Amino acid sequence: MNVIYFLGIMAVRVRFAPSPTGWIHIGNMRTVLFGYLFAKKEQGQFILRIEDTDQKRKVPNGIKGIVETLEVMGMTPDEGPGFGGKFGPYVQSERLDIYKKYSQELIEKGQAYYCFCSAERLTELREQQKAAGVRPMYDGHCKKLTSEEVTAKLDAGESHVVRMIIPKGRIVEFEDVVYGKISFNTNDVDEQVLIKSDGFPTYQFAVVIDDHLMEISHIMRGEDWLSSTPKQLLLYEYLGWEVPRFVHVPNVLNADRKGKLSKRKGAVAAIDFIRQGYIREALFNFLCLVGWNPDPKVAHQDEFYSQEFLTEHFDINRIKRSGGALDMRKLDAINTMWLQSLTPAQLFEKVMVWKDEVAKKYVIDDVLGVSEELAEQKKATELLTTYLEKNPAIAEDLLTLVQPRIKKLSDIWDWYRFILEEPTFGVDAIKSVVGDKDIKNLITQLQTTIMGLSSWDQEPWEAAIRSYADSLEMKHGDLFMILRVIVTGRKVSPPLRELMVLLGKDFVTTRFQTLLSIV
Ligand code: GLU
Ligand code: ZN
């Protein structure tokens, strides 16, 4: 007999059920995003549930860290710890009585049993099975105990777990929204522990109880959990509960499509993308396209999609079965489009929000530590934004000048660090252009030419520099290049003339003086 389930029409309730690790991996974030979008599209609920039944993996402030990331992404749960909701508590360690009640029910109905096997016995059993070339599984030893034996052991306070009974030779089937029909033979399924010796439930047990009691309609989660599904389906059957829909989402792969995205291979926490200056809208846009795309009838060629568009058109039936890859070049391209779409005021606003996000100390920093790059980035961002705040008259214009040149907000620093750091000059670059001319004399003349002009503006400089270049028989461009190096320290900079207007005469004068003191 197969497990039967119903697909009644129900309110959409999707949960994100992380362990309290303090952070969210970017690959998982994509799966969470699918769940969030689906819930929003269906005007359903997005629920945060914390699965902290593995007490060994507990991290201080682990829940706070998860919530922080969701908030940065703008994905506020409708229900969850700290968010209210009538299905709480939403933290599994606060629900132990509930799990206990259901495990008792299963024991009474003969669908679960106490197991008193010692860790040594289980290890030995596993070794023997491995040596014999069979799949390591519990051998059902404690099922043979009589109820008197069980009572005596419990009364004597013997350490025990509760295991579920798995019938032999049954085919368990279900229809996954992404993977289609999946079937398992119960002969391959181990008699799973439901309650551990510390009284905590296992993930496999708690997840079923909670998904049912919290009226989850769609279990959207990573494909890693596909193989746990048969055990869970049997539990639904034992408890007489309707089975929700399963939507297993393929893993996010590395850009080279070789393997699942891992920390070692440079994958990072979702929050780090934000701190690097990818804006939330762009991350949303990008992540949503990893392993999914909108119906070609509504798709845009440039793949530039707002959250409203994605919510309107998100369709779980279009989740691709093959894992999507995290292609950073595509992320850069999408972020660039987003940044370019902002008005000057919006860009300024984004930079200020980002500044706070970079400055903030997140739980993840305690968990994973702060890298040298991040520490440097924090310093740079602070310098840059303090300057922009202190110079409100030119801040938006400065940002607008580099807007077409940045892929992410942190790139702004590279363009403007010359304003904020010890002056540097590409003196060698100047020398290579000047040739055998007297460099000090040339720079002094250039300074006099520009500073002597009555108006501090682009046209008069332009004319003055061109005629000075003619008098030296130099290419105009070469002289402009020298000026660029003097003002910005580099041969590549934001548009020079606009920059000089914005930074002002005093700034440019100081640059000339500093350079003249060293050549
Ligand atoms: N607690 C599991 C995790 O950390 C959730 C699995 C599920 O969504 O069923 O990924
Ligand atoms: Zn046992």
Coordinates of C-alpha atoms and ligand atoms in Angstrom, one line a residue, residues 115-117 138 142, ligand 2:
C115 CA 15.7 1.3 22.4
F116 CA 18.3 0.9 25.2
C117 CA 21.3 -0.1 23.1
Y138 CA 19.7 -0.6 13.3
C142 CA 15.1 -3.7 21.3
Ligands
ZN2 ZN 18.2 -1.0 21.0

